PDB file of C-alpha atoms in Angstrom:
ATOM      1  CA  MET A   1     128.746 177.103  91.780  1.00 64.00           C
ATOM      2  CA  ASN A   2     125.054 176.525  92.213  1.00 67.00           C
ATOM      3  CA  ASP A   3     124.999 174.373  89.074  1.00 71.00           C
ATOM      4  CA  VAL A   4     127.765 172.135  90.471  1.00 71.00           C
ATOM      5  CA  ILE A   5     125.880 171.664  93.724  1.00 75.00           C
ATOM      6  CA  ALA A   6     122.706 170.859  91.809  1.00 72.00           C
ATOM      7  CA  TRP A   7     124.485 168.236  89.711  1.00 73.00           C
ATOM      8  CA  ILE A   8     125.993 166.710  92.836  1.00 74.00           C
ATOM      9  CA  LEU A   9     122.603 166.560  94.520  1.00 75.00           C
ATOM     10  CA  LEU A  10     121.081 165.047  91.379  1.00 72.00           C
ATOM     11  CA  ALA A  11     123.810 162.419  91.268  1.00 74.00           C
ATOM     12  CA  LEU A  12     123.250 161.565  94.911  1.00 78.00           C
ATOM     13  CA  VAL A  13     119.520 161.228  94.318  1.00 70.00           C
ATOM     14  CA  LEU A  14     120.167 158.953  91.336  1.00 71.00           C
ATOM     15  CA  VAL A  15     122.527 156.802  93.405  1.00 72.00           C
ATOM     16  CA  VAL A  16     119.952 156.506  96.191  1.00 72.00           C
ATOM     17  CA  LEU A  17     117.187 155.652  93.744  1.00 71.00           C
ATOM     18  CA  LEU A  18     119.381 153.095  91.980  1.00 74.00           C
ATOM     19  CA  SER A  19     120.373 151.429  95.231  1.00 74.00           C
ATOM     20  CA  ALA A  20     116.722 151.322  96.278  1.00 75.00           C
ATOM     21  CA  SER A  21     115.627 149.783  92.977  1.00 84.00           C
ATOM     22  CA  VAL A  22     118.354 147.159  92.437  1.00 86.00           C
ATOM     23  CA  ARG A  23     117.805 143.743  94.031  1.00 87.00           C
ATOM     24  CA  ILE A  24     119.853 140.558  93.827  1.00 87.00           C
ATOM     25  CA  ALA A  25     118.353 137.162  94.695  1.00 91.00           C
ATOM     26  CA  ARG A  26     120.523 134.108  95.303  1.00 91.00           C
ATOM     27  CA  GLU A  27     119.996 130.863  93.441  1.00 92.00           C
ATOM     28  CA  TYR A  28     117.800 129.444  96.220  1.00 92.00           C
ATOM     29  CA  GLU A  29     115.811 132.680  96.739  1.00 93.00           C
ATOM     30  CA  ARG A  30     112.848 134.282  95.065  1.00 94.00           C
ATOM     31  CA  GLY A  31     111.602 137.848  95.501  1.00 93.00           C
ATOM     32  CA  VAL A  32     107.817 138.244  95.683  1.00 94.00           C
ATOM     33  CA  ILE A  33     107.053 141.757  94.345  1.00 94.00           C
ATOM     34  CA  PHE A  34     104.151 143.841  95.671  1.00 94.00           C
ATOM     35  CA  ARG A  35     103.277 146.929  93.620  1.00 91.00           C
ATOM     36  CA  LEU A  36     101.025 149.300  95.522  1.00 90.00           C
ATOM     37  CA  GLY A  37      99.876 146.345  97.626  1.00 89.00           C
ATOM     38  CA  ARG A  38      99.177 143.957  94.743  1.00 92.00           C
ATOM     39  CA  VAL A  39     101.312 140.908  93.923  1.00 93.00           C
ATOM     40  CA  ILE A  40     103.056 141.335  90.577  1.00 91.00           C
ATOM     41  CA  ASP A  41     105.342 138.322  90.313  1.00 88.00           C
ATOM     42  CA  ALA A  42     108.107 136.319  91.965  1.00 91.00           C
ATOM     43  CA  LYS A  43     111.470 137.251  90.496  1.00 90.00           C
ATOM     44  CA  GLY A  44     114.906 135.723  90.707  1.00 84.00           C
ATOM     45  CA  PRO A  45     117.463 134.390  90.905  1.00 91.00           C
ATOM     46  CA  GLY A  46     119.885 137.069  89.777  1.00 88.00           C
ATOM     47  CA  LEU A  47     119.584 140.825  89.282  1.00 89.00           C
ATOM     48  CA  PHE A  48     116.283 142.679  88.868  1.00 88.00           C
ATOM     49  CA  PHE A  49     114.908 146.164  89.453  1.00 88.00           C
ATOM     50  CA  LEU A  50     112.099 147.619  91.559  1.00 89.00           C
ATOM     51  CA  ILE A  51     110.280 150.887  91.278  1.00 86.00           C
ATOM     52  CA  PRO A  52     111.313 152.864  94.367  1.00 83.00           C
ATOM     53  CA  VAL A  53     108.508 153.691  96.813  1.00 82.00           C
ATOM     54  CA  VAL A  54     105.991 151.878  94.589  1.00 88.00           C
ATOM     55  CA  ASP A  55     107.358 148.315  94.829  1.00 89.00           C
ATOM     56  CA  ARG A  56     108.062 146.227  97.920  1.00 90.00           C
ATOM     57  CA  MET A  57     109.777 142.834  97.960  1.00 92.00           C
ATOM     58  CA  GLU A  58     109.468 139.774 100.241  1.00 92.00           C
ATOM     59  CA  ARG A  59     112.364 137.296 100.100  1.00 93.00           C
ATOM     60  CA  VAL A  60     111.433 133.613 100.135  1.00 95.00           C
ATOM     61  CA  SER A  61     113.921 130.750 100.490  1.00 94.00           C
ATOM     62  CA  LEU A  62     113.314 127.615  98.431  1.00 95.00           C
ATOM     63  CA  ARG A  63     115.767 125.454 100.386  1.00 94.00           C
ATOM     64  CA  THR A  64     114.551 122.414 102.280  1.00 95.00           C
ATOM     65  CA  ILE A  65     113.941 123.154 105.960  1.00 95.00           C
ATOM     66  CA  THR A  66     114.625 120.465 108.551  1.00 94.00           C
ATOM     67  CA  MET A  67     112.404 121.014 111.557  1.00 94.00           C
ATOM     68  CA  ASP A  68     112.127 118.977 114.750  1.00 93.00           C
ATOM     69  CA  ILE A  69     108.597 118.290 115.954  1.00 91.00           C
ATOM     70  CA  PRO A  70     108.670 118.706 119.749  1.00 89.00           C
ATOM     71  CA  ALA A  71     108.005 115.596 121.839  1.00 90.00           C
ATOM     72  CA  GLN A  72     104.290 114.933 122.284  1.00 87.00           C
ATOM     73  CA  ASP A  73     102.573 112.950 125.044  1.00 88.00           C
ATOM     74  CA  ILE A  74     100.221 110.634 123.162  1.00 89.00           C
ATOM     75  CA  ILE A  75      97.710 108.014 124.294  1.00 88.00           C
ATOM     76  CA  THR A  76      97.626 105.193 121.748  1.00 89.00           C
ATOM     77  CA  LYS A  77      94.535 103.288 120.692  1.00 89.00           C
ATOM     78  CA  ASP A  78      95.215 100.586 123.316  1.00 86.00           C
ATOM     79  CA  ASN A  79      95.494 103.234 126.087  1.00 87.00           C
ATOM     80  CA  VAL A  80      99.290 103.295 126.445  1.00 86.00           C
ATOM     81  CA  THR A  81     100.854 106.684 127.150  1.00 87.00           C
ATOM     82  CA  VAL A  82     103.991 107.280 125.084  1.00 91.00           C
ATOM     83  CA  ARG A  83     106.177 110.287 124.379  1.00 91.00           C
ATOM     84  CA  VAL A  84     107.006 110.668 120.699  1.00 93.00           C
ATOM     85  CA  ASN A  85     109.067 113.181 118.762  1.00 92.00           C
ATOM     86  CA  ALA A  86     109.618 113.429 115.033  1.00 94.00           C
ATOM     87  CA  VAL A  87     111.307 115.428 112.291  1.00 95.00           C
ATOM     88  CA  THR A  88     109.838 116.862 109.095  1.00 95.00           C
ATOM     89  CA  TYR A  89     111.436 118.098 105.860  1.00 96.00           C
ATOM     90  CA  PHE A  90     109.652 120.697 103.733  1.00 97.00           C
ATOM     91  CA  ASN A  91     110.343 123.464 101.246  1.00 96.00           C
ATOM     92  CA  VAL A  92     108.507 126.242  99.411  1.00 96.00           C
ATOM     93  CA  VAL A  93     107.481 125.388  95.852  1.00 95.00           C
ATOM     94  CA  GLU A  94     105.136 128.361  95.234  1.00 94.00           C
ATOM     95  CA  PRO A  95     106.749 131.553  96.577  1.00 95.00           C
ATOM     96  CA  VAL A  96     103.705 133.755  95.973  1.00 94.00           C
ATOM     97  CA  ARG A  97     101.307 131.480  97.836  1.00 94.00           C
ATOM     98  CA  SER A  98     103.752 131.018 100.726  1.00 94.00           C
ATOM     99  CA  VAL A  99     103.628 134.798 101.289  1.00 94.00           C
ATOM    100  CA  VAL A 100     100.005 135.556 100.464  1.00 94.00           C
ATOM    101  CA  ALA A 101      98.169 132.469 101.802  1.00 94.00           C
ATOM    102  CA  ILE A 102      99.771 132.328 105.262  1.00 94.00           C
ATOM    103  CA  GLU A 103     101.564 134.796 107.505  1.00 91.00           C
ATOM    104  CA  ASN A 104     104.435 132.459 108.448  1.00 93.00           C
ATOM    105  CA  HIS A 105     104.616 129.161 106.587  1.00 93.00           C
ATOM    106  CA  VAL A 106     107.335 127.735 108.885  1.00 94.00           C
ATOM    107  CA  THR A 107     105.267 128.265 112.032  1.00 94.00           C
ATOM    108  CA  GLY A 108     102.124 127.017 110.313  1.00 94.00           C
ATOM    109  CA  THR A 109     103.839 123.819 109.143  1.00 95.00           C
ATOM    110  CA  SER A 110     105.227 123.234 112.629  1.00 93.00           C
ATOM    111  CA  GLN A 111     101.817 123.573 114.258  1.00 94.00           C
ATOM    112  CA  ILE A 112     100.016 121.314 111.808  1.00 95.00           C
ATOM    113  CA  ALA A 113     102.785 118.725 112.141  1.00 94.00           C
ATOM    114  CA  GLN A 114     102.352 118.599 115.921  1.00 93.00           C
ATOM    115  CA  THR A 115      98.563 118.239 115.805  1.00 93.00           C
ATOM    116  CA  THR A 116      98.734 115.624 113.032  1.00 94.00           C
ATOM    117  CA  LEU A 117     101.313 113.607 114.975  1.00 93.00           C
ATOM    118  CA  ARG A 118      99.017 113.430 118.000  1.00 91.00           C
ATOM    119  CA  SER A 119      95.965 112.645 115.886  1.00 91.00           C
ATOM    120  CA  VAL A 120      97.495 109.851 113.788  1.00 93.00           C
ATOM    121  CA  LEU A 121      99.390 108.109 116.578  1.00 92.00           C
ATOM    122  CA  GLY A 122      96.307 108.221 118.782  1.00 90.00           C
ATOM    123  CA  GLN A 123      94.565 105.985 116.224  1.00 92.00           C
ATOM    124  CA  VAL A 124      97.113 103.137 116.241  1.00 92.00           C
ATOM    125  CA  ASP A 125      98.082 100.467 118.755  1.00 90.00           C
ATOM    126  CA  LEU A 126     101.470 100.408 120.428  1.00 87.00           C
ATOM    127  CA  ASP A 127     102.510  97.335 118.426  1.00 86.00           C
ATOM    128  CA  GLU A 128     101.680  99.131 115.167  1.00 89.00           C
ATOM    129  CA  LEU A 129     103.634 102.192 116.282  1.00 89.00           C
ATOM    130  CA  LEU A 130     106.722 100.084 116.983  1.00 86.00           C
ATOM    131  CA  ALA A 131     106.476  97.669 114.042  1.00 87.00           C
ATOM    132  CA  GLN A 132     104.908  99.706 111.231  1.00 90.00           C
ATOM    133  CA  ARG A 133     106.988 102.867 111.423  1.00 90.00           C
ATOM    134  CA  ASP A 134     107.280 103.306 107.649  1.00 91.00           C
ATOM    135  CA  GLU A 135     103.515 103.161 107.057  1.00 93.00           C
ATOM    136  CA  ILE A 136     102.899 105.678 109.835  1.00 93.00           C
ATOM    137  CA  ASN A 137     105.551 108.031 108.415  1.00 94.00           C
ATOM    138  CA  GLN A 138     103.856 107.919 105.020  1.00 94.00           C
ATOM    139  CA  ARG A 139     100.451 108.682 106.536  1.00 94.00           C
ATOM    140  CA  LEU A 140     101.875 111.642 108.433  1.00 95.00           C
ATOM    141  CA  GLN A 141     103.585 112.984 105.317  1.00 95.00           C
ATOM    142  CA  GLN A 142     100.459 112.717 103.171  1.00 95.00           C
ATOM    143  CA  ILE A 143      98.160 114.372 105.728  1.00 95.00           C
ATOM    144  CA  ILE A 144     100.526 117.266 106.488  1.00 96.00           C
ATOM    145  CA  ASP A 145     101.327 117.781 102.808  1.00 95.00           C
ATOM    146  CA  ASN A 146      97.622 118.006 101.930  1.00 95.00           C
ATOM    147  CA  VAL A 147      97.173 120.757 104.517  1.00 95.00           C
ATOM    148  CA  THR A 148     100.250 122.768 103.498  1.00 95.00           C
ATOM    149  CA  ASP A 149      99.690 122.452  99.739  1.00 95.00           C
ATOM    150  CA  PRO A 150      97.452 125.582  99.568  1.00 95.00           C
ATOM    151  CA  TRP A 151     100.312 127.493 101.204  1.00 95.00           C
ATOM    152  CA  GLY A 152     102.732 126.536  98.428  1.00 95.00           C
ATOM    153  CA  VAL A 153     104.708 124.311 100.820  1.00 96.00           C
ATOM    154  CA  LYS A 154     105.731 120.756  99.918  1.00 96.00           C
ATOM    155  CA  VAL A 155     106.296 118.325 102.807  1.00 96.00           C
ATOM    156  CA  SER A 156     108.676 115.713 101.417  1.00 94.00           C
ATOM    157  CA  LEU A 157     109.318 113.550 104.481  1.00 94.00           C
ATOM    158  CA  VAL A 158     108.141 112.984 108.050  1.00 95.00           C
ATOM    159  CA  GLU A 159     110.044 110.598 110.318  1.00 94.00           C
ATOM    160  CA  VAL A 160     109.115 109.434 113.816  1.00 93.00           C
ATOM    161  CA  LYS A 161     112.436 109.506 115.697  1.00 89.00           C
ATOM    162  CA  ASP A 162     112.015 108.330 119.292  1.00 88.00           C
ATOM    163  CA  VAL A 163     109.226 106.518 121.107  1.00 88.00           C
ATOM    164  CA  GLU A 164     109.650 106.713 124.879  1.00 87.00           C
ATOM    165  CA  LEU A 165     107.713 104.049 126.789  1.00 83.00           C
ATOM    166  CA  PRO A 166     106.842 104.048 130.500  1.00 76.00           C
ATOM    167  CA  GLU A 167     109.235 102.066 132.695  1.00 77.00           C
ATOM    168  CA  SER A 168     106.579  99.482 133.577  1.00 71.00           C
ATOM    169  CA  MET A 169     105.835  98.918 129.891  1.00 68.00           C
ATOM    170  CA  ARG A 170     109.518  98.478 129.076  1.00 67.00           C
ATOM    171  CA  ARG A 171     109.869  95.839 131.810  1.00 72.00           C
ATOM    172  CA  ALA A 172     106.773  94.006 130.577  1.00 69.00           C
ATOM    173  CA  MET A 173     108.073  94.015 126.989  1.00 67.00           C
ATOM    174  CA  ALA A 174     111.466  92.726 128.184  1.00 68.00           C
ATOM    175  CA  ARG A 175     109.765  89.836 129.994  1.00 74.00           C
ATOM    176  CA  GLN A 176     107.672  89.093 126.936  1.00 73.00           C
ATOM    177  CA  ALA A 177     110.759  89.052 124.698  1.00 72.00           C
ATOM    178  CA  GLU A 178     112.567  86.734 127.124  1.00 72.00           C
ATOM    179  CA  SER A 179     109.599  84.347 127.214  1.00 78.00           C
ATOM    180  CA  GLU A 180     109.481  84.344 123.427  1.00 76.00           C
ATOM    181  CA  ARG A 181     113.193  83.486 123.225  1.00 76.00           C
ATOM    182  CA  ASP A 182     112.721  80.637 125.717  1.00 79.00           C
ATOM    183  CA  ARG A 183     109.790  79.300 123.714  1.00 81.00           C
ATOM    184  CA  ARG A 184     111.797  79.331 120.490  1.00 83.00           C
ATOM    185  CA  ALA A 185     114.728  77.602 122.194  1.00 81.00           C
ATOM    186  CA  LYS A 186     112.467  74.826 123.499  1.00 82.00           C
ATOM    187  CA  VAL A 187     110.847  74.363 120.101  1.00 83.00           C
ATOM    188  CA  ILE A 188     114.235  74.130 118.399  1.00 86.00           C
ATOM    189  CA  HIS A 189     115.452  71.667 121.034  1.00 83.00           C
ATOM    190  CA  SER A 190     112.361  69.482 120.631  1.00 84.00           C
ATOM    191  CA  HIS A 191     112.785  69.475 116.852  1.00 84.00           C
ATOM    192  CA  GLY A 192     116.387  68.375 117.335  1.00 82.00           C
ATOM    193  CA  GLU A 193     115.336  65.567 119.694  1.00 82.00           C
ATOM    194  CA  PHE A 194     112.690  64.422 117.235  1.00 83.00           C
ATOM    195  CA  GLU A 195     115.135  64.313 114.321  1.00 84.00           C
ATOM    196  CA  ALA A 196     117.747  62.535 116.434  1.00 80.00           C
ATOM    197  CA  ALA A 197     115.195  59.901 117.500  1.00 79.00           C
ATOM    198  CA  ALA A 198     114.148  59.383 113.890  1.00 80.00           C
ATOM    199  CA  LYS A 199     117.761  58.893 112.788  1.00 78.00           C
ATOM    200  CA  LEU A 200     118.412  56.468 115.672  1.00 73.00           C
ATOM    201  CA  GLY A 201     115.371  54.444 114.623  1.00 76.00           C
ATOM    202  CA  GLU A 202     116.645  54.260 111.044  1.00 77.00           C
ATOM    203  CA  ALA A 203     120.079  53.221 112.285  1.00 72.00           C
ATOM    204  CA  ALA A 204     118.555  50.512 114.490  1.00 69.00           C
ATOM    205  CA  GLU A 205     116.639  49.093 111.522  1.00 72.00           C
ATOM    206  CA  ILE A 206     119.800  48.991 109.413  1.00 71.00           C
ATOM    207  CA  LEU A 207     121.818  47.292 112.159  1.00 64.00           C
ATOM    208  CA  GLU A 208     119.082  44.729 112.645  1.00 67.00           C
ATOM    209  CA  VAL A 209     119.143  43.818 108.967  1.00 68.00           C
ATOM    210  CA  HIS A 210     122.966  43.703 108.882  1.00 65.00           C
ATOM    211  CA  PRO A 211     124.343  42.033 112.063  1.00 65.00           C
ATOM    212  CA  ALA A 212     127.906  42.428 110.819  1.00 62.00           C
ATOM    213  CA  ALA A 213     127.460  46.193 110.891  1.00 63.00           C
ATOM    214  CA  MET A 214     126.545  45.899 114.560  1.00 62.00           C
ATOM    215  CA  GLN A 215     129.789  44.051 115.252  1.00 63.00           C
ATOM    216  CA  LEU A 216     131.801  46.717 113.415  1.00 64.00           C
ATOM    217  CA  ARG A 217     130.063  49.418 115.418  1.00 67.00           C
ATOM    218  CA  LEU A 218     130.878  47.575 118.618  1.00 64.00           C
ATOM    219  CA  LEU A 219     134.545  47.291 117.704  1.00 61.00           C
ATOM    220  CA  SER A 220     134.646  50.988 116.811  1.00 70.00           C
ATOM    221  CA  THR A 221     133.160  51.904 120.206  1.00 67.00           C
ATOM    222  CA  MET A 222     135.736  49.692 121.991  1.00 63.00           C
ATOM    223  CA  ALA A 223     138.539  51.432 120.106  1.00 63.00           C
ATOM    224  CA  GLU A 224     137.232  54.845 121.113  1.00 65.00           C
ATOM    225  CA  VAL A 225     136.991  53.873 124.767  1.00 61.00           C
ATOM    226  CA  ALA A 226     140.450  52.299 124.758  1.00 63.00           C
ATOM    227  CA  SER A 227     141.988  55.428 123.239  1.00 66.00           C
ATOM    228  CA  GLU A 228     140.966  57.473 126.285  1.00 62.00           C
ATOM    229  CA  ARG A 229     143.403  55.454 128.502  1.00 59.00           C
ATOM    230  CA  ASN A 230     141.037  54.879 131.355  1.00 59.00           C
ATOM    231  CA  SER A 231     140.425  51.886 133.603  1.00 60.00           C
ATOM    232  CA  THR A 232     137.119  50.905 132.019  1.00 57.00           C
ATOM    233  CA  LEU A 233     136.927  47.247 130.934  1.00 54.00           C
ATOM    234  CA  ILE A 234     134.543  46.216 128.159  1.00 57.00           C
ATOM    235  CA  PHE A 235     133.331  42.653 127.620  1.00 55.00           C
ATOM    236  CA  PRO A 236     131.574  42.358 124.286  1.00 58.00           C
ATOM    237  CA  LEU A 237     128.488  40.199 124.433  1.00 58.00           C
ATOM    238  CA  PRO A 238     127.104  38.875 121.148  1.00 59.00           C
ATOM    239  CA  MET A 239     123.531  39.819 120.353  1.00 58.00           C
ATOM    240  CA  GLU A 240     122.707  36.149 119.666  1.00 60.00           C
ATOM    241  CA  ILE A 241     123.160  35.366 123.363  1.00 61.00           C
ATOM    242  CA  LEU A 242     120.727  38.103 124.302  1.00 60.00           C
ATOM    243  CA  ARG A 243     118.213  36.804 121.800  1.00 63.00           C
ATOM    244  CA  LEU A 244     118.676  33.272 123.180  1.00 64.00           C
ATOM    245  CA  VAL A 245     118.057  34.549 126.714  1.00 62.00           C
ATOM    246  CA  ASP A 246     114.912  36.308 125.550  1.00 67.00           C
ATOM    247  CA  THR A 247     113.695  33.111 123.867  1.00 73.00           C
ATOM    248  CA  LEU A 248     114.333  30.981 126.967  1.00 69.00           C
ATOM    249  CA  ASN A 249     112.564  33.534 129.182  1.00 69.00           C
ATOM    250  CA  ALA A 250     109.563  33.476 126.853  1.00 69.00           C
ATOM    251  CA  GLN A 251     109.443  29.642 126.958  1.00 68.00           C
ATOM    252  CA  VAL A 252     109.693  29.572 130.757  1.00 64.00           C
ATOM    253  CA  ALA A 253     106.931  32.127 131.048  1.00 66.00           C
ATOM    254  CA  GLY A 254     104.760  30.055 128.697  1.00 64.00           C
ATOM    255  CA  GLU A 255     105.276  26.863 130.629  1.00 61.00           C
ATOM    256  CA  SER A 256     104.505  28.615 133.921  1.00 61.00           C
ATOM    257  CA  GLY A 257     101.309  29.908 132.429  1.00 56.00           C
ATOM    258  CA  ASN A 258     100.276  26.411 131.279  1.00 56.00           C
ATOM    259  CA  GLU A 259     100.761  24.992 134.712  1.00 56.00           C
TER     260      GLU A 259
END
């Protein structure tokens, strides 16, 4: 009877030891093994064994973490106060360093992202912040990634999401945009007037060389007016009569001057 109890107790101890030594890591996980306080290796994915009591394991996820950077009140280089928030994407590439080099790599990455966002955006003008978003994102990513690299963390992307401007600044920018649209409209209109005047000058030269073309144009205009069925009466006057009147006026003016 005592032997049966002993075997049962031994079996229970073996089951407990086996359950304490067997570990399973998912495909995106790694297990950092500490043996008597010293790092042995990072194991996984799959099944592996630990020495009970002697070994201790820290699970580390290798999946990409999407983390919002809280909105920051920032004074730009041209002394404009804006409120900016962003998002960063990072993942662990060295499981051992992410456990040994820093206590909490997620919190550390969040803090360095916030301070870097304030530092970088404080060195640019408002126009650069609004127009050169891609260049600023790249600068943020490079600076944060250089800081987190010793922790075994890779920052793959940083994106500035929203830039909130003061109400007075928004109104000023709206007025500026409206003035710019008006300026472009006036420039386009003046270009159109210039081209139209140039074409009219060319047409006048052609009609002067070919008087018959002028007569055809006159008849075409009369036909267009007549088709509208209105009460307008048109009396065509040959250009030769106008030229004759101009010649007579010139002669009369010359004779008056001689007298």
